Coordinates of C-alpha atoms in Angstrom, one line a residue:
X2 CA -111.3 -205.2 -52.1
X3 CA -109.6 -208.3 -53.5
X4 CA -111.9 -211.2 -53.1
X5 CA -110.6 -214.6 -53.7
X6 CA -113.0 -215.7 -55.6
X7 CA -114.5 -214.3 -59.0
X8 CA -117.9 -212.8 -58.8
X9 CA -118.7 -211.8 -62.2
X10 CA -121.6 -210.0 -63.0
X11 CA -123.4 -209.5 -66.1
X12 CA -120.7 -207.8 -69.1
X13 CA -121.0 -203.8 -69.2
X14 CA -119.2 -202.2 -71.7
X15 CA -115.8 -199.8 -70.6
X16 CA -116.3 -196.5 -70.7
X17 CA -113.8 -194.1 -72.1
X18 CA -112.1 -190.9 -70.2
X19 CA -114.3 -188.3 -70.7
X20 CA -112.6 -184.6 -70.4
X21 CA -109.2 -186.0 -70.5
X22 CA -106.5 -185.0 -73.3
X23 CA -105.4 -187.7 -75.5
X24 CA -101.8 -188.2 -76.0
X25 CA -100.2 -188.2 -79.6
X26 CA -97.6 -190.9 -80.6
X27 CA -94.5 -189.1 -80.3
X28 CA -93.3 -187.1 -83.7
X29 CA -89.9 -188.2 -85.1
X30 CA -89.2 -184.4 -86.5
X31 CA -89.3 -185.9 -89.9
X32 CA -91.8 -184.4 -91.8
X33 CA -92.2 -185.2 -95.2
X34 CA -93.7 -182.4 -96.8
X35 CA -95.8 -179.2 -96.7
X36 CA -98.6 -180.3 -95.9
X37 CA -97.4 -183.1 -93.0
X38 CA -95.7 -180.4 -91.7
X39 CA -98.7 -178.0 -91.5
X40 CA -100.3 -180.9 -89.8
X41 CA -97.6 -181.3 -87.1
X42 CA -97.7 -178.0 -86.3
X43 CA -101.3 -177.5 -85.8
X44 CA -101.1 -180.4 -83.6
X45 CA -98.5 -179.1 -81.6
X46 CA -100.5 -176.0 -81.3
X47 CA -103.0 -177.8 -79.9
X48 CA -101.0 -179.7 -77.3
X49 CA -99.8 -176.4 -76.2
X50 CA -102.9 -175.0 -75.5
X51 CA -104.0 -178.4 -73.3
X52 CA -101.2 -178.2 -71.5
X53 CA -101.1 -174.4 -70.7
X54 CA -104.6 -175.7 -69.3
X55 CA -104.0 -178.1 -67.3
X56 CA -100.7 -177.0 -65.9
X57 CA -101.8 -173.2 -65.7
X58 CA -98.7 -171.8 -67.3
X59 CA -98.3 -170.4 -70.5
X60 CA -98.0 -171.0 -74.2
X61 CA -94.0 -170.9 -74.1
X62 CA -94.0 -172.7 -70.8
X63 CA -96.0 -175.8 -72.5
X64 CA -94.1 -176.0 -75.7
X65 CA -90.5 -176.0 -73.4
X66 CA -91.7 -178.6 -71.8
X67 CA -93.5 -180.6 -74.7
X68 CA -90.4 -180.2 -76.6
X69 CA -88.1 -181.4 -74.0
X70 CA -90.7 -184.5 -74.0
X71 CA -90.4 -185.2 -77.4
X72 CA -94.0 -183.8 -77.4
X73 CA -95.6 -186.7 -74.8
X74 CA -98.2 -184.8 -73.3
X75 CA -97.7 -187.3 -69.8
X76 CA -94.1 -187.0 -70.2
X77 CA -94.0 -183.3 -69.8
X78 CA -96.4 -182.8 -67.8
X79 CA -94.5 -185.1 -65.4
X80 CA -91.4 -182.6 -66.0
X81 CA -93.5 -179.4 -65.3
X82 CA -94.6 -180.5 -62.1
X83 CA -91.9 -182.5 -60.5
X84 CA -89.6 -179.4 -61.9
X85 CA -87.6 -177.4 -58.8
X86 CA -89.4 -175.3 -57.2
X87 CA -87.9 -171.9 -58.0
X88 CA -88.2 -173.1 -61.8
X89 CA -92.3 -173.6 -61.4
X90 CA -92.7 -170.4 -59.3
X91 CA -91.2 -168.0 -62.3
X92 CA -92.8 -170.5 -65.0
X93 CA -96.1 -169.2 -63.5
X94 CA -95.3 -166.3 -61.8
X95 CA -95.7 -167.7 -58.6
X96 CA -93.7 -165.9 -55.7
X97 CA -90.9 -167.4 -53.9
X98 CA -91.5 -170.4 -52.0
X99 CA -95.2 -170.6 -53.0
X100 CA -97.0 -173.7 -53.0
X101 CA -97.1 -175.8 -55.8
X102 CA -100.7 -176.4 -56.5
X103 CA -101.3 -179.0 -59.1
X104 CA -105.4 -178.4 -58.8
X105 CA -104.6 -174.3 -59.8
X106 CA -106.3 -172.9 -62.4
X107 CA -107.7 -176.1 -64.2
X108 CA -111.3 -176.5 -65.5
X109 CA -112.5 -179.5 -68.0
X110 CA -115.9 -180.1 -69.6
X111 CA -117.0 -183.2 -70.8
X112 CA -115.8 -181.5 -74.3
X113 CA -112.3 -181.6 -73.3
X114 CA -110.0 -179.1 -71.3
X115 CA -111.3 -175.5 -71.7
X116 CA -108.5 -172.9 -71.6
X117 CA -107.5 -171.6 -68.0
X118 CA -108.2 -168.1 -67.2
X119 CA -107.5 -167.1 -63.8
X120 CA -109.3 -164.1 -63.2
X121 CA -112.8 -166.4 -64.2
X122 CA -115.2 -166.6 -61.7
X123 CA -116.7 -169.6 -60.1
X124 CA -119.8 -171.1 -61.7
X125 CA -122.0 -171.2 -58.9
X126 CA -124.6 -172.8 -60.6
X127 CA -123.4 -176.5 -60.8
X128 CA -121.2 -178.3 -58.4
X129 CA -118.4 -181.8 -59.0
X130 CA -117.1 -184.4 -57.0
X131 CA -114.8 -186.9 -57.2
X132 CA -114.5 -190.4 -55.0
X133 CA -112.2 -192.7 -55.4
X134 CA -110.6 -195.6 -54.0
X135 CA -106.7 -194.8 -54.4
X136 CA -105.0 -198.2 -53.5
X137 CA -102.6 -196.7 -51.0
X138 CA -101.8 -200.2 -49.5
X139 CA -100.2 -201.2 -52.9
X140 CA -96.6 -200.5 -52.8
X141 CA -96.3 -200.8 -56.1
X142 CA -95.5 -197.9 -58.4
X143 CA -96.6 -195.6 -55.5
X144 CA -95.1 -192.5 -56.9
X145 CA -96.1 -193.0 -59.8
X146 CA -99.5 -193.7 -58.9
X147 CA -99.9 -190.9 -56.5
X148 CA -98.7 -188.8 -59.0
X149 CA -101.3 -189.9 -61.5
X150 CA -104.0 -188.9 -58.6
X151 CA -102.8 -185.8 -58.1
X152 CA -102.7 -185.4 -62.4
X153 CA -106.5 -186.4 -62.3
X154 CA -107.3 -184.0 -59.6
X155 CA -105.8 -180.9 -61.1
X156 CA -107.6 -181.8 -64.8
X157 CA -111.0 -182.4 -63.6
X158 CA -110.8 -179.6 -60.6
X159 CA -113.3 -180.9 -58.6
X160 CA -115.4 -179.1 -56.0
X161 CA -115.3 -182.2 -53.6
X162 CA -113.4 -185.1 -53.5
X163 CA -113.5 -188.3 -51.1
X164 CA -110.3 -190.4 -51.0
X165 CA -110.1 -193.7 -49.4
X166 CA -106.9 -195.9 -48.9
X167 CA -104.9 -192.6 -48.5
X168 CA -102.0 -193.8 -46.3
X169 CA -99.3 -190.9 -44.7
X170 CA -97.2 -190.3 -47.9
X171 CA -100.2 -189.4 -49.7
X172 CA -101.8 -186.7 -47.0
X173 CA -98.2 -185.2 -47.3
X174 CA -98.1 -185.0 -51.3
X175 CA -101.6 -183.5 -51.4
X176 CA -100.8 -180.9 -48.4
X177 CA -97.9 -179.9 -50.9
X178 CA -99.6 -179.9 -54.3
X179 CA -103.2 -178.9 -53.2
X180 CA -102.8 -176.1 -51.7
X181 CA -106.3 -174.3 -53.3
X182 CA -108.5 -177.2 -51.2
X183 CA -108.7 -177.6 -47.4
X184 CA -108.1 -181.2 -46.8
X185 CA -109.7 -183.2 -43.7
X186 CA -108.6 -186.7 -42.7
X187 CA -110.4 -189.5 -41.3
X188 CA -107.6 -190.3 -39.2
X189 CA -103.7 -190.2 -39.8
X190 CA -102.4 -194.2 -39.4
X191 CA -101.6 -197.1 -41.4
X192 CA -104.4 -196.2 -44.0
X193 CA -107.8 -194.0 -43.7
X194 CA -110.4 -191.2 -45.8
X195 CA -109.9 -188.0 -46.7
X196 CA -112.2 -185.2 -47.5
X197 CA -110.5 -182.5 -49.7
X198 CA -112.6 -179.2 -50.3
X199 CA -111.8 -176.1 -53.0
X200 CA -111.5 -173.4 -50.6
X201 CA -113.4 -170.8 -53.7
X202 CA -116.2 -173.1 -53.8
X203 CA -116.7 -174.9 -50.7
X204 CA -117.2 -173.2 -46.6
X205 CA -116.7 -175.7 -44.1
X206 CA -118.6 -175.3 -41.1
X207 CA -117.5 -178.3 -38.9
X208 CA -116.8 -181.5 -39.3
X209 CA -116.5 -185.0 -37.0
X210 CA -115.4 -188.7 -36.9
X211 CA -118.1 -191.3 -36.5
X212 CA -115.7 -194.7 -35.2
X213 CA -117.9 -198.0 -36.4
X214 CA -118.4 -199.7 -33.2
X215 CA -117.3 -203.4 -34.0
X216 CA -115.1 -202.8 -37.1
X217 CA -112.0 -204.9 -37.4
X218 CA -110.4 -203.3 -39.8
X219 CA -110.4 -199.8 -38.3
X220 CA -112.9 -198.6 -40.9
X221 CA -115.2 -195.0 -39.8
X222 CA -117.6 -192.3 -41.6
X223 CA -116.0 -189.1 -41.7
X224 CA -118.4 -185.8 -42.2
X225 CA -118.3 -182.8 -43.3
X226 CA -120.7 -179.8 -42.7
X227 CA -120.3 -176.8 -45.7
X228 CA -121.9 -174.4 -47.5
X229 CA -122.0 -174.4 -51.5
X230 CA -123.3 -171.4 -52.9
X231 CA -125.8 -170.7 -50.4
X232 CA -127.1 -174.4 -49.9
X233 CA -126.2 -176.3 -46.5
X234 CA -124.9 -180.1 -47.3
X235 CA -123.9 -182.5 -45.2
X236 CA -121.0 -184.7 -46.9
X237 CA -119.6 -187.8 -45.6
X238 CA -117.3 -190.9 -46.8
X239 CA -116.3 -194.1 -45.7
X240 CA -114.1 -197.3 -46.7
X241 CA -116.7 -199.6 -45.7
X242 CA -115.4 -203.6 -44.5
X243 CA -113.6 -205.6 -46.8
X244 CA -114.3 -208.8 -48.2
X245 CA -117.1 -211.7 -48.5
X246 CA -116.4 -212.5 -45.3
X247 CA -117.5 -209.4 -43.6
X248 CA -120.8 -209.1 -45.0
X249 CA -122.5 -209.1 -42.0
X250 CA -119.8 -205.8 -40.6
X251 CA -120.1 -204.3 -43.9
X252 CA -124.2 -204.3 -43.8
X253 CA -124.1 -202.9 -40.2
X254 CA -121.7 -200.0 -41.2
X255 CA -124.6 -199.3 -44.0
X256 CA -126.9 -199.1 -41.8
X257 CA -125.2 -196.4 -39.7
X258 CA -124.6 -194.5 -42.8
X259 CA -127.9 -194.5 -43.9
X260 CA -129.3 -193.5 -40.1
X261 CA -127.0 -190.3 -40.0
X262 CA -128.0 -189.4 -44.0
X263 CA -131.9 -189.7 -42.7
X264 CA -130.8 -187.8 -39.4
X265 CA -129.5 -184.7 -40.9
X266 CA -131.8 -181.9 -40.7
X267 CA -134.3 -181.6 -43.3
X268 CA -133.0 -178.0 -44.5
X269 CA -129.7 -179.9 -45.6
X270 CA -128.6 -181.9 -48.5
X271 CA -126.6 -185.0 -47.8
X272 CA -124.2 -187.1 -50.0
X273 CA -122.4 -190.1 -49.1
X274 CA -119.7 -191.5 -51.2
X275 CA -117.0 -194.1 -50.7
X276 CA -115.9 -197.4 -51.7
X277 CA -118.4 -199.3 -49.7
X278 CA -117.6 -202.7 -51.1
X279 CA -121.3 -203.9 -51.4
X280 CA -123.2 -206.5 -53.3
X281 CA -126.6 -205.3 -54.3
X282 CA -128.2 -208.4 -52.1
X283 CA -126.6 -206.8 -48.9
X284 CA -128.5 -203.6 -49.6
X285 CA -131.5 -205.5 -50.4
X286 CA -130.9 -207.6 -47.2
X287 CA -131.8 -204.2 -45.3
X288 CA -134.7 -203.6 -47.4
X289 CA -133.2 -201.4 -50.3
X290 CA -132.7 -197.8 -49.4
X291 CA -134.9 -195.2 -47.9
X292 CA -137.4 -193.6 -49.5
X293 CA -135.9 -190.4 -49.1
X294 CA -132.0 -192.0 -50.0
X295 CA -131.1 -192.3 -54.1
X296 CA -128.1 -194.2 -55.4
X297 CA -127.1 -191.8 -58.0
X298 CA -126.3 -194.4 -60.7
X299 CA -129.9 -195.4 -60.1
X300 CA -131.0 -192.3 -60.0
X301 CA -129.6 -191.5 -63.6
X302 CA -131.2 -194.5 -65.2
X303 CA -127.9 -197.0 -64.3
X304 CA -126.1 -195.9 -67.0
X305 CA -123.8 -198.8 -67.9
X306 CA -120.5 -197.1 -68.9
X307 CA -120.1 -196.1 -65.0
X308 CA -121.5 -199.6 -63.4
X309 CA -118.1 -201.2 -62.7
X310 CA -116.0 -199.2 -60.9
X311 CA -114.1 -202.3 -59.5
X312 CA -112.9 -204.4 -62.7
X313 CA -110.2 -206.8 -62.7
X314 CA -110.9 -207.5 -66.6
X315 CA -110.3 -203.9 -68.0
X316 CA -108.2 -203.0 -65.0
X317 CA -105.0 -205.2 -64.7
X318 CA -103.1 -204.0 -61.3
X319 CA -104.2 -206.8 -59.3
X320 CA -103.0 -208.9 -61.9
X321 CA -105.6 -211.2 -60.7
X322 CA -106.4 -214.6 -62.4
X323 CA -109.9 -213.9 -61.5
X324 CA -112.0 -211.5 -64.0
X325 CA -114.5 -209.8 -62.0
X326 CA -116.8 -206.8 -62.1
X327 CA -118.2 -205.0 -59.3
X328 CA -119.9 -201.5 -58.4
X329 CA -118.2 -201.1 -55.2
X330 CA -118.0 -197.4 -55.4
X331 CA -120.9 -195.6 -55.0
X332 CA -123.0 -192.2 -54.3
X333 CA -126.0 -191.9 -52.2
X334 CA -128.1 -188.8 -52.2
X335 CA -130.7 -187.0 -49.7
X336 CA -132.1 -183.8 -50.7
X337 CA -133.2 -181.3 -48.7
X338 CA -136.9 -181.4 -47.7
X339 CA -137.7 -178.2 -49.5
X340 CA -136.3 -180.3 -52.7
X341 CA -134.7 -179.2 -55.9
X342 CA -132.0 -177.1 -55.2
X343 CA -129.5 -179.3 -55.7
X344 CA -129.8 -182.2 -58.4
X345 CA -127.8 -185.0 -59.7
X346 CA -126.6 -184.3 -63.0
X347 CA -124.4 -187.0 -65.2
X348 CA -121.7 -189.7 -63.8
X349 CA -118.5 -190.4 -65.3
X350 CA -115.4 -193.0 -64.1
X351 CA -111.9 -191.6 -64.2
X352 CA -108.3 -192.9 -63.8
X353 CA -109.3 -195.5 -67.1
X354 CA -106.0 -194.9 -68.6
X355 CA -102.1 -196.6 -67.7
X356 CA -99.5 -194.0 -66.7
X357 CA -95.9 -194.4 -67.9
X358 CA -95.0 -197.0 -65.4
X359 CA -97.7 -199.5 -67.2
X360 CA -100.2 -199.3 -64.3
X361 CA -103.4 -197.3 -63.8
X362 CA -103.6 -195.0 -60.6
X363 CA -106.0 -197.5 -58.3
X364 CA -107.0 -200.8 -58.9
X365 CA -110.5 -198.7 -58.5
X366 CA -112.0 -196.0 -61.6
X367 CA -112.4 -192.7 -59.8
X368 CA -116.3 -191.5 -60.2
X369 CA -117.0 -188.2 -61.2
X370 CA -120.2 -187.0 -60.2
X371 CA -121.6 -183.3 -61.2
X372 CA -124.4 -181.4 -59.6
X373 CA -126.8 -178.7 -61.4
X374 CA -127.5 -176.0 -58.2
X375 CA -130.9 -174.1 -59.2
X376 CA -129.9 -170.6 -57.8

């Protein structure tokens, strides 16, 4: 969404990443002492130990490449995973001509990055998910910027995550890198939604299309049918119409959404998310949400350090003369009639911090969403 004119709302405060490793200014090597270089190695230990995490290799394999970045944590991990391919396989023990899966191994807490241990089993007992509004129309810095996705995805390791803006380039980077999720398109030109899955965590039972009848901008709802330890949920995303001017398209496609969400059979659990591009008066203009449908954000009180998820004051890709703030991104929720099994838990924003090339990932925040599952 890039609206022409400014449409600010009332200040909220930016949040910080939450789970993500800070980096360190780079260390010169000149220590002046004992105790500074006590200090520098501690701290290297520690970098070691985030990046074994979040890469899924091992001590030795994090301070090679940590050294070779002048200890950068971005730097190397930039090196680790856009290293050859026979390199990564033995760095890991991967066999020959495995995939390289950049979501492998990696778990975060809102602590920080725990340490990776492969043989852990899956927490049934809580559930995440990721949406986010990836900018893929925005040429610039797209490696960079896809990478930084793909970076995101493999530290927060998400259960489910809804993409939006993916264009081709993307669905082939992900198909390469994520090879632990199935990943399910919403269509496969110019740009379009993805649903990507973690095959450990997540059956799918069947999926469809839903076209938006009068849409001119080629916009759909895409769900998802799956199991998630032992609970039925319906899961659907769209990229709803752009712009002031569609208003009127934008509350129709709402509408269908919130129909199929109420259609669903009562047994299931549905969540919509997306970059829906609304204004709080279009949803009052229906008249607010069903009884039975919850915003999350809402839902958890409206906690302000997730409210803006479109913010062309803190985030400066647009470089937009304009300062607005917007909650374009959201998550709706319909519980199953039998109630409680599954339960919104806490909501984050992601992607709050420039790469390298001096640009965040989207000219959106990700939001994280996590789920408690009472088993």
């Amino acid at each position: 969404e890039r609206p022409a004119e400014a449409e600010a709302e009332a200040e909220g405060r930016r949040p910080e990443l939450v789970g993500a490793a800070r980096d360190p200014p780079p260390e010169d090597g000149r220590e002046g002492g004992d105790g500074e270089a006590l200090h520098v190695a501690k701290r290297r230990k520690v970098l070691c130990s985030e990046f074994a995490a979040i890469a899924g290799s091992d001590a030795a394999v994090a301070r090679r490449f940590l050294a070779g970045s002048d200890w950068h944590m971005e730097r190397a991990l930039n090196a680790y995973f856009e290293s050859p391919l026979e390199t990564e396989g033995a760095a890991v023990g991967a066999g020959s001509g495995s995939c390289i899966d950049l979501t492998a191994d990696a778990t975060t807490s809102n602590a920080g990055v725990n340490s990776a241990d492969p043989g852990q089993k899956e927490d049934d007992s809580s559930f995440s998910l990721i949406t986010w509004n990836i900018d893929g129309l925005d040429i610039g810095n797209l490696k960079e910027r896809a990478r930084g996705v793909c970076r995101y995805l493999a530290l927060y390791n998400p259960d489910v995550v809804f993409l939006q803006e993916v264009i081709p380039p993307h669905l082939c980077l992900l198909q390469m890198k994520a090879g632990s999720y199935t990943i399910i398109p919403g269509n496969m030109d110019e740009y379009f939604t993805v649903i990507m899955l973690k095959k450990s965590r997540v059956k799918v039972l069947k999926h469809e299309i839903i076209p938006f009848p009068t849409t001119a901008m080629k916009r759909n709802l895409l769900v998802v049918h799956v199991n998630i330890s032992g609970n039925e949920l319906c899961l659907m995303t769209s990229h709803l119409e752009s712009t002031k001017n569609h208003s009127k398209e934008r509350t129709k496609q709402l509408q269908i959404v919130l129909d199929r969400m109420q259609k669903e059979s009562e047994s299931t659990t549905v969540i919509f998310g997306g970059d829906t591009n609304l204004r709080d008066s279009e949803v009052a203009k229906l008249g607010d949400l069903p009884k039975n449908v919850m915003d999350i954000w809402e839902f958890l009180g409206k906690p302000q350090h997730c409210r803006y998820t479109w913010d062309t004051q803190s985030n400066t890709n647009l470089n937009a003369a304009y300062k607005c703030k917007m909650r374009f991104d959201r998550v709706y929720f319909r519980p199953a009639a039998e109630g409680g099994n599954i339960i919104p838990r806490s909501m984050d924003l992601i992607g709050l911090e420039k790469l390298d090339c001096g640009r965040f990932p989207s000219d959106h925040w990700g939001v994280l969403c996590n789920f408690d599952v009472i088993l």
